[in-house]
Coordinates of C-alpha atoms and ligand atoms in Angstrom, one line a residue:
X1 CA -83.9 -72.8 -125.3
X2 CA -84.3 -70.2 -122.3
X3 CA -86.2 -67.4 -123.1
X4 CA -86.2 -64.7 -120.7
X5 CA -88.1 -61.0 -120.1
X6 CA -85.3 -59.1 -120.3
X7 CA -81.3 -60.0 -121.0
X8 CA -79.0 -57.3 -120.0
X9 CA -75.4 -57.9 -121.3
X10 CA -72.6 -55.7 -119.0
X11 CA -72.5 -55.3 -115.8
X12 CA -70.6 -52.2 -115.9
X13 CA -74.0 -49.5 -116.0
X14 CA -76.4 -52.7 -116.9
X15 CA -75.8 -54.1 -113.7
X16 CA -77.5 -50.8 -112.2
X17 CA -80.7 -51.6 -113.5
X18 CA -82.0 -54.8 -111.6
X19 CA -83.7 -53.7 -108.3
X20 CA -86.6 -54.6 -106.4
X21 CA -89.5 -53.7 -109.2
X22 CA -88.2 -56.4 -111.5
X23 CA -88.7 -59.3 -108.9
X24 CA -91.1 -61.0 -111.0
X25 CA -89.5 -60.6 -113.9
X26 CA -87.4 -63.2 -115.8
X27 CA -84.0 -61.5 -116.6
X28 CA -80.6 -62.8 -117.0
X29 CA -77.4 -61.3 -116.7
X30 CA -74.7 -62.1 -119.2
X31 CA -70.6 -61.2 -118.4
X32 CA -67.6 -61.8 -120.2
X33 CA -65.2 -60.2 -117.6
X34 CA -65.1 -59.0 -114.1
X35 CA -68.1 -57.7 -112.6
X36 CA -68.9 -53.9 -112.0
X37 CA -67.0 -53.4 -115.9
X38 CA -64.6 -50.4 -116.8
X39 CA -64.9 -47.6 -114.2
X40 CA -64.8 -49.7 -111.2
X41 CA -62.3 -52.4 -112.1
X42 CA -59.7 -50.4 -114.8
X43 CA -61.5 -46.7 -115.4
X44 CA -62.7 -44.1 -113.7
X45 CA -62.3 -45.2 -109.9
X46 CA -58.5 -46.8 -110.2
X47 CA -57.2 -44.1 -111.8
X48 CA -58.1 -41.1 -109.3
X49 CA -57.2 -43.4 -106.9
X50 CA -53.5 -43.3 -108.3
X51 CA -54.1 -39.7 -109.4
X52 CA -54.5 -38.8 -106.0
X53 CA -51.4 -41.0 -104.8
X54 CA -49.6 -38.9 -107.4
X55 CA -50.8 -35.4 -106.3
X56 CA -49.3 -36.5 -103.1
X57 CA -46.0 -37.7 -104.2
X58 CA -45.8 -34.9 -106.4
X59 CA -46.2 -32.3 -103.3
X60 CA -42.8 -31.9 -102.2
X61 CA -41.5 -30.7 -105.7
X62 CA -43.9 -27.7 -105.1
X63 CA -43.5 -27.3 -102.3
X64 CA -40.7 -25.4 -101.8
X65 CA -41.7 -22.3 -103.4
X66 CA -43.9 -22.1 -100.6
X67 CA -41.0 -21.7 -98.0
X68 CA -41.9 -25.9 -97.1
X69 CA -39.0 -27.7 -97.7
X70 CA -40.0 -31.5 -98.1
X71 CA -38.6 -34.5 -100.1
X72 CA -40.0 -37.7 -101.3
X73 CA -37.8 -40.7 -100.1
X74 CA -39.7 -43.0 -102.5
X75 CA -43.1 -44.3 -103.4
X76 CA -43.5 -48.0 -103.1
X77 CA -45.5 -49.0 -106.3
X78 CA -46.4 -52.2 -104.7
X79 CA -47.9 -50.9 -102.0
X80 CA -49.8 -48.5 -103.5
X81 CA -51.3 -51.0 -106.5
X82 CA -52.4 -53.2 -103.8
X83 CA -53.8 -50.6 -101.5
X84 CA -55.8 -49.9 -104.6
X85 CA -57.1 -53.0 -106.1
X86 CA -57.5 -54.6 -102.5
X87 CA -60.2 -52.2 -102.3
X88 CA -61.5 -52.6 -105.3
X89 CA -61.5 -56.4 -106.3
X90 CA -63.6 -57.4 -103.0
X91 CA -66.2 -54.8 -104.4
X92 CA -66.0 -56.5 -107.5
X93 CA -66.5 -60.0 -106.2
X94 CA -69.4 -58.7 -103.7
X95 CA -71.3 -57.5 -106.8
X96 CA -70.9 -60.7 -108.5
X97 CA -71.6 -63.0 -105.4
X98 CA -75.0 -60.5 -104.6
X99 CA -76.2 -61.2 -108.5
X100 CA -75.1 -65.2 -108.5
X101 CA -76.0 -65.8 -104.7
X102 CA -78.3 -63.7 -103.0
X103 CA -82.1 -64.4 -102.4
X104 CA -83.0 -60.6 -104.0
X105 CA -81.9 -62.5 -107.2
X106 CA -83.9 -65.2 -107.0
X107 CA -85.0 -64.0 -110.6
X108 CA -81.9 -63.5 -112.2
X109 CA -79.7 -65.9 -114.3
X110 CA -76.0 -65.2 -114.6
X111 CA -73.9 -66.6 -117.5
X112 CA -70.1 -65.7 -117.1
X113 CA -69.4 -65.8 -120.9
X114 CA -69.2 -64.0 -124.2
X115 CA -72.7 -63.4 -125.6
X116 CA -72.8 -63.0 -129.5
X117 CA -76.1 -62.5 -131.4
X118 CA -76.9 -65.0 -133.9
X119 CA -80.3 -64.3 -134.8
X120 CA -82.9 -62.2 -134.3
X121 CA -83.2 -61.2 -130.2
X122 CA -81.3 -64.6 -129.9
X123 CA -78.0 -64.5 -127.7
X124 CA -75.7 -67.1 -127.2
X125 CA -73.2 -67.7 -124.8
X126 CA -69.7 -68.9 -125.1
X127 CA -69.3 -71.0 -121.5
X128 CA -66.3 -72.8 -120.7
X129 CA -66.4 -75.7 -122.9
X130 CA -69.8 -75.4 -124.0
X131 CA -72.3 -72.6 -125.3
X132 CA -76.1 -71.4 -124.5
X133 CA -78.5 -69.8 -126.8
X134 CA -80.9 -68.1 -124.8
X135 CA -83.7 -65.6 -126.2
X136 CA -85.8 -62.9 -124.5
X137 CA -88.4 -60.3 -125.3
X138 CA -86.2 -57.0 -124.0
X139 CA -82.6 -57.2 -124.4
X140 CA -80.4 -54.3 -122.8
X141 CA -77.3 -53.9 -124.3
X142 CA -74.4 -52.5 -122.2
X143 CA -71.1 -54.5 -123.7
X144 CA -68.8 -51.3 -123.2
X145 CA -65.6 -50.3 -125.4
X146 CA -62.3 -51.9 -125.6
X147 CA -59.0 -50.2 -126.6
X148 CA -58.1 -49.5 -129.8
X149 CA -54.6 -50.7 -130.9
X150 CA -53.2 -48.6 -133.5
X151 CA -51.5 -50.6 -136.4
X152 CA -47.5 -50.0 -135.5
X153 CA -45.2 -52.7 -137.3
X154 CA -43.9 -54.8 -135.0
X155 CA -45.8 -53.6 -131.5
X156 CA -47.4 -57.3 -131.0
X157 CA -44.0 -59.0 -130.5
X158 CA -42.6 -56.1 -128.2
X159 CA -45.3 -56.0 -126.2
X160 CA -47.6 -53.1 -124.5
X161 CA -49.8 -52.0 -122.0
X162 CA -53.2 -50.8 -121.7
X163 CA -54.8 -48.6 -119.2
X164 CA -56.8 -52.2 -119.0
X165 CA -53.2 -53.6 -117.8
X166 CA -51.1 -50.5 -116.8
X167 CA -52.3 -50.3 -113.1
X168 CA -51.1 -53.8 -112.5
X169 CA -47.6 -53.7 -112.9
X170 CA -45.2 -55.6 -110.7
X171 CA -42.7 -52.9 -110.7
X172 CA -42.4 -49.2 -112.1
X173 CA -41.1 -48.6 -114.9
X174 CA -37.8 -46.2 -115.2
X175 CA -39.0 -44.9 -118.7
X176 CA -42.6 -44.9 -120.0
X177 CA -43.7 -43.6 -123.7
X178 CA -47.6 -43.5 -124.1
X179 CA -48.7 -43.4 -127.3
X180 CA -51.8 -40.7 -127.2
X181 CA -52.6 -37.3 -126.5
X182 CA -56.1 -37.9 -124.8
X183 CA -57.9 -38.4 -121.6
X184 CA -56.2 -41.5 -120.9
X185 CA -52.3 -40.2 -122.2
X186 CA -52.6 -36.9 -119.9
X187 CA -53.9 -38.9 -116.8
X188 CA -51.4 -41.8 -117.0
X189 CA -48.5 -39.3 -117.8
X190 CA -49.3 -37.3 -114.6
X191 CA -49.3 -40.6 -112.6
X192 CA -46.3 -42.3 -113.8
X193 CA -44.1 -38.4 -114.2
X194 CA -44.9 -38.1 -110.1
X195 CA -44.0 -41.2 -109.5
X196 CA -40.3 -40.6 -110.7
X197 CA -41.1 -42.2 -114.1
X198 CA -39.6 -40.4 -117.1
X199 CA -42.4 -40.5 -119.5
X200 CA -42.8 -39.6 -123.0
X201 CA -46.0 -38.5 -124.5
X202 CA -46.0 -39.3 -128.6
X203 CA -49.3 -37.6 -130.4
X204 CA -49.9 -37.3 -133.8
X205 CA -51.7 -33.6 -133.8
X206 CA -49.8 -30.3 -133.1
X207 CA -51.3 -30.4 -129.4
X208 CA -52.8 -32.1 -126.5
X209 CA -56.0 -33.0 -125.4
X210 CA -57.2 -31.1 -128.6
X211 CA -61.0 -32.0 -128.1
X212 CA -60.6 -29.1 -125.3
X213 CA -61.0 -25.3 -125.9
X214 CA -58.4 -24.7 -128.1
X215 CA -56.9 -22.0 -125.3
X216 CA -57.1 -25.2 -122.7
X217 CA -55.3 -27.0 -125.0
X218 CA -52.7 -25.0 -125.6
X219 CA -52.0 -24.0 -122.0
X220 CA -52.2 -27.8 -120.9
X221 CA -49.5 -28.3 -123.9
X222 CA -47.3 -25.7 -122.6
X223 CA -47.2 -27.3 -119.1
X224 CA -47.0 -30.7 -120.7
X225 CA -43.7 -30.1 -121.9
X226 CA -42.7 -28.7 -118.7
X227 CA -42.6 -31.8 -117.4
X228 CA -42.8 -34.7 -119.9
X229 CA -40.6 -35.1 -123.1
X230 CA -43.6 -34.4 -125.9
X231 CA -43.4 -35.4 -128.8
X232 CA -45.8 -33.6 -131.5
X233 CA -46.8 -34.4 -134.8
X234 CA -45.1 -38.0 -134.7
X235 CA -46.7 -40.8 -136.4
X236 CA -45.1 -44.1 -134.6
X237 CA -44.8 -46.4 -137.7
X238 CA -42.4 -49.6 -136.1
X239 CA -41.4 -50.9 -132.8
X240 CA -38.6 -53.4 -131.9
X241 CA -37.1 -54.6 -129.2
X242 CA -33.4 -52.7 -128.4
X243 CA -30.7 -53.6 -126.3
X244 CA -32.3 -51.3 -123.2
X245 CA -35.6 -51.1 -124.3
X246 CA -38.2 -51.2 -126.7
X247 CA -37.5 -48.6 -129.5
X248 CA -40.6 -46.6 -131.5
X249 CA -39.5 -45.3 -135.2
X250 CA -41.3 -42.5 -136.4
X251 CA -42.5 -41.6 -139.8
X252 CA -40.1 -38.5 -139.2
X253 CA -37.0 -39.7 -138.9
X254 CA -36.3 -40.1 -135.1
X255 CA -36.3 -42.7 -132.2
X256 CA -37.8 -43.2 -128.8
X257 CA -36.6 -45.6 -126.6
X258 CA -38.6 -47.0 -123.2
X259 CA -39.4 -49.6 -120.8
X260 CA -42.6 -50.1 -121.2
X261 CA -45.1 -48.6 -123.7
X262 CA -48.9 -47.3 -123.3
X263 CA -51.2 -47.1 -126.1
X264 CA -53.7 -44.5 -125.2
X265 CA -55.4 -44.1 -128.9
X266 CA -58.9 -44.2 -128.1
X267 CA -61.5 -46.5 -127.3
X268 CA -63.9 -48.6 -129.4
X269 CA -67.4 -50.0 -128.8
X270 CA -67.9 -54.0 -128.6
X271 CA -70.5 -54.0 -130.6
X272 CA -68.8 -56.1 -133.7
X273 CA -67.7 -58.8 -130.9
X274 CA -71.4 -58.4 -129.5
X275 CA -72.5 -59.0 -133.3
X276 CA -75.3 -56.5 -133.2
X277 CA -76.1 -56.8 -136.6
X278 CA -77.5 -60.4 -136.3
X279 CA -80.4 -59.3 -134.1
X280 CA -81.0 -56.4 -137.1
X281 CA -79.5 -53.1 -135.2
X282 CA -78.0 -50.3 -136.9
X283 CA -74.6 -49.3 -135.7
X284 CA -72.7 -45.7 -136.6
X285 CA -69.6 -45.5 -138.7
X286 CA -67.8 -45.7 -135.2
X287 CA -68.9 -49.1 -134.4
X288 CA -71.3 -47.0 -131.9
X289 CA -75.2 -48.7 -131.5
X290 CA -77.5 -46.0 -132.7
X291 CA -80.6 -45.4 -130.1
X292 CA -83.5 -43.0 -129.6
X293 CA -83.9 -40.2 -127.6
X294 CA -85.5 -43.4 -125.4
X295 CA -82.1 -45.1 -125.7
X296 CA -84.2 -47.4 -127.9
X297 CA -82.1 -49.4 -131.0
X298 CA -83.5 -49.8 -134.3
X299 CA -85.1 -53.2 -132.9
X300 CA -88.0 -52.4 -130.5
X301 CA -87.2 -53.6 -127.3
X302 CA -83.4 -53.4 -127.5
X303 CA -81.9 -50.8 -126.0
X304 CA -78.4 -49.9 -125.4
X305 CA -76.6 -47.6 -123.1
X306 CA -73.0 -46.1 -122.2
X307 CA -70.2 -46.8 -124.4
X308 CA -71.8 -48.9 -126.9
X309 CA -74.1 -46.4 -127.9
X310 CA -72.6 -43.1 -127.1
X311 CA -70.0 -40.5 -128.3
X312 CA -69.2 -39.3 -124.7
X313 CA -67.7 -42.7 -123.0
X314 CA -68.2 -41.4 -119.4
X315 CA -69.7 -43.0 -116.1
X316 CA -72.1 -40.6 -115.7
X317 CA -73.6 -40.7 -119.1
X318 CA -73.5 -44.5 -118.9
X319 CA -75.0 -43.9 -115.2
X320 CA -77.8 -41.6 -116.8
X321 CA -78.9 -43.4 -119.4
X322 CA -78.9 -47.0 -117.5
X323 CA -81.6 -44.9 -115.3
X324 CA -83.1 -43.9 -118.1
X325 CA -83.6 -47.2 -120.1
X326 CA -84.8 -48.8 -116.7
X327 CA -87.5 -46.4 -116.4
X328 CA -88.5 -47.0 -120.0
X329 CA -88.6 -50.7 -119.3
X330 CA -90.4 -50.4 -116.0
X331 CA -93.1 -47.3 -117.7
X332 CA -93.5 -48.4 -121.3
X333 CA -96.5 -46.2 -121.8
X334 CA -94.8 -43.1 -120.6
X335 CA -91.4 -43.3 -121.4
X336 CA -88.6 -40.5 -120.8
X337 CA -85.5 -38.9 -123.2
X338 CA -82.4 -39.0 -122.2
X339 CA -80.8 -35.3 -121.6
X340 CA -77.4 -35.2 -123.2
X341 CA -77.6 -31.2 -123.4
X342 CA -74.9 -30.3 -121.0
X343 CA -72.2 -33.6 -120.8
X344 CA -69.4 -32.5 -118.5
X345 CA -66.2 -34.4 -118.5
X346 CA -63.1 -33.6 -116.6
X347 CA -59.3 -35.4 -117.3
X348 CA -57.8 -35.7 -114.0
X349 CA -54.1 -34.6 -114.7
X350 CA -52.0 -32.0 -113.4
X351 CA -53.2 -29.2 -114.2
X352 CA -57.1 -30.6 -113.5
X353 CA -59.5 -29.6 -116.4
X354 CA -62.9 -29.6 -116.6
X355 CA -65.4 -28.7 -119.4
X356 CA -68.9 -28.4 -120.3
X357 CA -71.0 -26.9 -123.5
X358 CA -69.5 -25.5 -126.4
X359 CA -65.7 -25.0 -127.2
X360 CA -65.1 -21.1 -128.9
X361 CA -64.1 -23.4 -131.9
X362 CA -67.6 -25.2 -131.9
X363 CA -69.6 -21.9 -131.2
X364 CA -67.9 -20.5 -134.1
X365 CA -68.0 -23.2 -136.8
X366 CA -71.8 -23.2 -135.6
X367 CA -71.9 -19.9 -136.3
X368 CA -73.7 -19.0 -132.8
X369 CA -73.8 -15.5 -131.6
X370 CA -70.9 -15.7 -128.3
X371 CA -68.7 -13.4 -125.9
X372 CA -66.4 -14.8 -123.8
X373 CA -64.7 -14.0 -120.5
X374 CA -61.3 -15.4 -118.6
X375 CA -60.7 -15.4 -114.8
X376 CA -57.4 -16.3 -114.2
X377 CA -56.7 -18.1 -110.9
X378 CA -54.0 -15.9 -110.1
X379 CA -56.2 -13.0 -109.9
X380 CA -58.1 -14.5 -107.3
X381 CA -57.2 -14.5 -103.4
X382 CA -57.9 -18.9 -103.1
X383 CA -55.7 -18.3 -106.1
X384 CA -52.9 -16.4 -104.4
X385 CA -52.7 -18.8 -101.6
X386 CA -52.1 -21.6 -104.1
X387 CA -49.1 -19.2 -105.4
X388 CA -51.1 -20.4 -109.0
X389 CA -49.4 -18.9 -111.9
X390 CA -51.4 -20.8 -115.2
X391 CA -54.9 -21.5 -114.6
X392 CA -58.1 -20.4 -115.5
X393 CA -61.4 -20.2 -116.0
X394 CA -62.9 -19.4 -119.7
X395 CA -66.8 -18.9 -120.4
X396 CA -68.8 -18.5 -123.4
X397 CA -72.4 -16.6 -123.2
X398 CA -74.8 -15.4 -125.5
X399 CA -74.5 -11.3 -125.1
X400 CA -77.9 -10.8 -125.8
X401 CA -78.8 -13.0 -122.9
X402 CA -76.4 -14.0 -120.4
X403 CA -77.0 -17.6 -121.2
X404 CA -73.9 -19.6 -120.7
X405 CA -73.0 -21.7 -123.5
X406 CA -69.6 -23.2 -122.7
X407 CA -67.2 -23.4 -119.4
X408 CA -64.0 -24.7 -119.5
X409 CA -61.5 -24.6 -116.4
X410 CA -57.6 -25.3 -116.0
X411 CA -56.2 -25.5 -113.1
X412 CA -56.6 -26.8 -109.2
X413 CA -59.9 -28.9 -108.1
X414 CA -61.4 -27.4 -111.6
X415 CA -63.7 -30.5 -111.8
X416 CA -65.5 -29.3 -108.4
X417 CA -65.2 -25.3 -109.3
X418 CA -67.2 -26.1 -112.5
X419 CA -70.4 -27.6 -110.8
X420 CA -72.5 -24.4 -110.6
X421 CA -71.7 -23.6 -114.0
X422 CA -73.3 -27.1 -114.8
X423 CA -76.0 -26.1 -112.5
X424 CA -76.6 -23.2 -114.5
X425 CA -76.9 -24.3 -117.9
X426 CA -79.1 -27.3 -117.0
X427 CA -81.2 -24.7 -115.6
X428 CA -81.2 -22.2 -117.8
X429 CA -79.5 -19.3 -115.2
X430 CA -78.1 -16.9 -116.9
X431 CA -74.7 -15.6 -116.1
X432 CA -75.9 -12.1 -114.4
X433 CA -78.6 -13.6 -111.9
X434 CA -75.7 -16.1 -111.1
X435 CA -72.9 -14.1 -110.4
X436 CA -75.0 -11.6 -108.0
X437 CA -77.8 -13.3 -107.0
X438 CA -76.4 -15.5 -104.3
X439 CA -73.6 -15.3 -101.6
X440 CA -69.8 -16.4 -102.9
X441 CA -67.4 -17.3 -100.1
X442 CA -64.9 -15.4 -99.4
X443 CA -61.9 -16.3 -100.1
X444 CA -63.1 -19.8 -101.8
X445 CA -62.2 -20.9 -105.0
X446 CA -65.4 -20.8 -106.6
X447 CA -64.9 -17.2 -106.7
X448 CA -63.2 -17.6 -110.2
X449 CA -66.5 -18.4 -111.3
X450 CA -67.7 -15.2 -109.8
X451 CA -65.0 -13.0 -111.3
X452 CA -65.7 -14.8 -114.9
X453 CA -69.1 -14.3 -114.9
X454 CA -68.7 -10.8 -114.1
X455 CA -66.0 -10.5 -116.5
X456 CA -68.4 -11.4 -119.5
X457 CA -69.2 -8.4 -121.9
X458 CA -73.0 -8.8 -122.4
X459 CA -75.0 -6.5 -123.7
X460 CA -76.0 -3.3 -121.3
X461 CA -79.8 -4.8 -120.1
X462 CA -78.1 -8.2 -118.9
Ligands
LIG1 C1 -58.6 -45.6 -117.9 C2 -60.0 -45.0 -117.9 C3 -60.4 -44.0 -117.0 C4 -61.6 -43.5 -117.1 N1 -61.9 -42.5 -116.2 C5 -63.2 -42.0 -116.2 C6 -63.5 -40.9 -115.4 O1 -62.7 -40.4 -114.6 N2 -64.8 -40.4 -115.4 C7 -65.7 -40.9 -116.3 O2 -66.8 -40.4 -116.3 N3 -65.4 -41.9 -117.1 C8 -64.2 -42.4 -117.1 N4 -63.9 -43.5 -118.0 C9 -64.9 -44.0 -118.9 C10 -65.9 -44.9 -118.1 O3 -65.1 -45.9 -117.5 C11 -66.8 -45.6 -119.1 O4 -67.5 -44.5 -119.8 C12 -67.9 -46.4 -118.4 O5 -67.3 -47.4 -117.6 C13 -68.8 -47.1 -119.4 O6 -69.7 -47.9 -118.8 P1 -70.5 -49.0 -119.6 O7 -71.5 -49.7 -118.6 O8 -71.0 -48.5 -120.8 O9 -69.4 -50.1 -120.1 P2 -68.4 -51.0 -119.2 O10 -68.3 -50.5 -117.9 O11 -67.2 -51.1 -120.1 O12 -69.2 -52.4 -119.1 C14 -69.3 -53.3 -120.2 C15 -69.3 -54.7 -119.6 O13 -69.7 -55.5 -120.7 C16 -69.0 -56.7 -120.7 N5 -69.1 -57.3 -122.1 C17 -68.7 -56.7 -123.2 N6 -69.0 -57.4 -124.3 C18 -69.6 -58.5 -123.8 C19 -70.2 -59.6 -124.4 N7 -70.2 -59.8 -125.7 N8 -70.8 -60.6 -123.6 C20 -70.8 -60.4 -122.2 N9 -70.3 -59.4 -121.6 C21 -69.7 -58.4 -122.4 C22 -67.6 -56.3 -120.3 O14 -66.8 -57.3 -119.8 C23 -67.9 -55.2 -119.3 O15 -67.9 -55.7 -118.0 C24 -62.6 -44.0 -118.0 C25 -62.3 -45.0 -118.8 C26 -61.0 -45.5 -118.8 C27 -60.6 -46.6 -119.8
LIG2 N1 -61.4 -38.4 -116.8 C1 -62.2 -39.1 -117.6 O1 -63.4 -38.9 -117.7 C2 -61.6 -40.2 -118.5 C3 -60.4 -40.7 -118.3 C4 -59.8 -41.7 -119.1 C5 -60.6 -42.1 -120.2 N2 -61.9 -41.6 -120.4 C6 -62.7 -42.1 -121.5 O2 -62.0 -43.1 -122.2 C7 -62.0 -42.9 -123.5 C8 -60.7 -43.3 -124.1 O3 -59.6 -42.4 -123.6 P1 -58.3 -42.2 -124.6 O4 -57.5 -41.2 -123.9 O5 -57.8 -43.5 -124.9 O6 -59.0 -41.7 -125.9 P2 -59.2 -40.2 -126.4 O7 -60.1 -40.3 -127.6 O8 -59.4 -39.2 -125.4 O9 -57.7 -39.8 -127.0 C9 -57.1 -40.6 -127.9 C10 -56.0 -39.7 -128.6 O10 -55.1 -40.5 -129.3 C11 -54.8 -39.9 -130.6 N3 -54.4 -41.0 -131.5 C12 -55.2 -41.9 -132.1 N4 -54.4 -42.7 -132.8 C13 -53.1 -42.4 -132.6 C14 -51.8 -42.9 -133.0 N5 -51.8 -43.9 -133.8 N6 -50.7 -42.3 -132.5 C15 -50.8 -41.2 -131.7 N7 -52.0 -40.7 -131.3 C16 -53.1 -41.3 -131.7 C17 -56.1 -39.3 -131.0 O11 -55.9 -38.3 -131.9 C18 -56.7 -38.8 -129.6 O12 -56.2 -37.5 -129.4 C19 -62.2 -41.4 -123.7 O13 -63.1 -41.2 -124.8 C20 -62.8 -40.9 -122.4 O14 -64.2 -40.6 -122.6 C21 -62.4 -40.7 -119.6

């Protein structure tokens, strides 16, 4: 049996950890998919490449408020999928061939299978036709999340897509319902509604994208249903197959009929398929891996990272603690925390929205001491030019001392505009010094920063 220094299993974030300073270790590298894992092959990086295709295509319908008269004469779905993924599958296959092939890995073993723990820091490997058990000192666990399928009578033999699928259609849709409300919903309904696709959006709350501020929320809703048929409150409870489409039934009485459905319901971590508990780690009521402020698991020298082990299911989390853990495994005597204080996220829909720190609902069911301020981008000149009539900015700060303890933005670029918020609150800046101790350009958007900051009531010495 194989027994190895270190195992890492993903190579989404896991694959980040390898470099130069392990050469003389023994590792191995064990993959069930495609290389590079969710962001680069069907996350993060496909879709804001088809957001951005959409923001184009969607141009000419704004435009014309602007005195620009322009059409769109088509968008050619093929085209645009293949642009994509014929960037993105060579990087893909690159990775793999630089881990399988190339002299720097020398060291490293790669098994293309499904890896399963069946005993204690014993791994083995489903391989075509046969298996491996291999074992190893340091395991580093980065298996990733899969999508939840939400039980609908009858959705199996209609069929539906996944954002793990979506992207690789052969031909657009003319009608898409997504099932969701969330990151995934609002992204894939932006991309598909510019692309001439009349989509529905089906969520069970009273809102989208609730996890937001609930004023972010709200206004996103209120756009939402500008532009997509949303349907609130519906719990989809059958699917069949109708005479021009797939039909949804919901619990309240009506119908929904489509070409092709999303489900965008949330994500689960692989840590059942992974079997965890045979190698003795503790997993959350989430299926989540619980780790240490190391990224440590309840079995010394395990760790896990990114969306096995954490609540936020971002790159850059995964990205942070994958740098984290590698120091840990390089520095065992001096060993570092991970720094999940101030986790931005953005969704990458139209209207953009970005977000970091506490929601107003958080701060008060926390019961923390607040004021808050708005900037609307309308009252600001970038704002003007943009002819913007519904974004903002909203901050939260502790009056008695200007320390910012939420931001949340709606509205154009907002995932760039928040930055030096982020900036700010990782380094403890409070919202005075910000706003007048440094230059703003004029007439830039950041400027509805500015404006917010100044905006906040704080108390008289702040
Ligand atoms: C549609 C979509 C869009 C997204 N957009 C963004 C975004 O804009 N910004 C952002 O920050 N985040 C985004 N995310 C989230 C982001 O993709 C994830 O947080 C991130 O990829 C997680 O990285 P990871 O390394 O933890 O897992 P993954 O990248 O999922 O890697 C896990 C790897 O482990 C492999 N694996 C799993 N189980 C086993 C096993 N038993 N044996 C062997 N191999 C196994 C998988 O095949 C996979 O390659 C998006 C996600 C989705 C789905
Ligand atoms: N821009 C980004 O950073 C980005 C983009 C896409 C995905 N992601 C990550 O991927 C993860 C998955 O995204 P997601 O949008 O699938 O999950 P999500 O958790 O953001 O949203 C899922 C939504 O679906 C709703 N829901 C659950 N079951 C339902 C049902 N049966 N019917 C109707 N609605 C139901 C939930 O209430 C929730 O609001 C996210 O946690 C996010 O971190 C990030």
């Amino acid at each position: 049996m194989p027994h190895y220094d270190l195992v890492i299993v993903g190579t989404g974030s896991g694959n980040s950890i390898l470099d130069p300073r392990f050469a003389d270790w023994k590792t191995a590298i064990v993959e069930k998919g495609v290389f590079g894992g969710t962001c680069l092959n069907v996350g993060c990086i496909p879709t804001k490449m088809f957001v951005h295709t959409a923001d184009l295509a969607a141009t000419p319908s704004a435009a014309s408020r602007f005195g620009v008269d322009e059409e769109l004469t088509g968008v050619r779905w093929r085209d645009v999928r293949d642009r994509i993924f014929g960037r993105i599958d060579p990087i893909a296959a690159g990775g793999r061939e630089y881990r399988t092939g190339h002299q720097d890995n020398a060291n490293v073993t790669v098994y293309e299978g499904e890896g399963r723990f069946t005993g204690h820091k014993e791994l083995t490997v489903a391989l075509p036709g046969d298996s491996e058990t291999i074992t190893a000192d340091r395991f580093v666990l980065a298996a990733g999340g899969r999508p939840i399928i939400p039980d609908i009578a009858g959705l199996d033999e209609v069929g539906y897509h996944t954002s793990d699928t979506i992207m690789r259609l052969d031909r657009l849709p003319r009608r898409l319902v997504i099932i969701g409300s969330g990151f995934v919903a609002a992204e894939f309904a932006h991309v598909f509604a510019s692309f001439g696709v009349e989509v529905t959006l089906v969520a069970r709350s009273g809102a989208l994208l609730r996890h937001e501020d609930g004023d972010i929320s709200t206004r996103f809703t209120e756009l939402a249903r500008q532009r997509f048929d949303v349907r609130l409150n519906r719990h989809t409870v059958r699917a069949h197959r109708g005479e021009t489409g797939v039909v949804l039934a919901f619990e309240e009485g009506e119908t929904v009929e489509a070409d092709d459905v999303l489900i965008a319901t949330g994500r689960r971590p692989n840590s059942d398929l992974l079997d965890v508990a045979a190698t003795g780690i503790s997993t959350m009521d989430t299926g989540h891996v619980v780790v240490d402020d190391y990224q440590e698991t309840s079995v010394p020298g395990i760790y896990a990272l990114g969306d096995l082990s954490s609540r936020h299911e971002l790159k850059h989390v995964a990205n942070h603690e994958a740098r984290v853990v590698q120091h840990n495994l390089l520095h065992p005597a001096e060993r570092i925390r991970a720094d999940h204080r101030f986790v931005p996220h953005a969704v990458f829909s139209s209207p953009q929205i970005a977000s970091v720190g506490l929601t107003e609902e958080a701060a008060r069911e926390r019961g923390v001491a607040y004021v808050t301020s708005k900037q609307d981008y309308a009252g600001i000149a970038y704002g003007w030019a943009m002819e913007d009539t519904s974004g903002f900015a909203k901050l939260l700060a502790d009056p008695a001392t200007g320390q910012l303890l939420g931001a949340h933005i709606i509205g154009p670029q907002a995932p760039t505009v928040i930055q030096p918020l982020i900036q700010a609150m990782s380094f403890g800046l409070d919202a005075h010094s910000m706003a007048r101790g440094q230059y703003w350009i004029h007439p830039a958007m950041p400027e509805l920063v500015e404006n917010a900051l100044l905006n906040l009531p704080l108390e008289p010495n702040q």
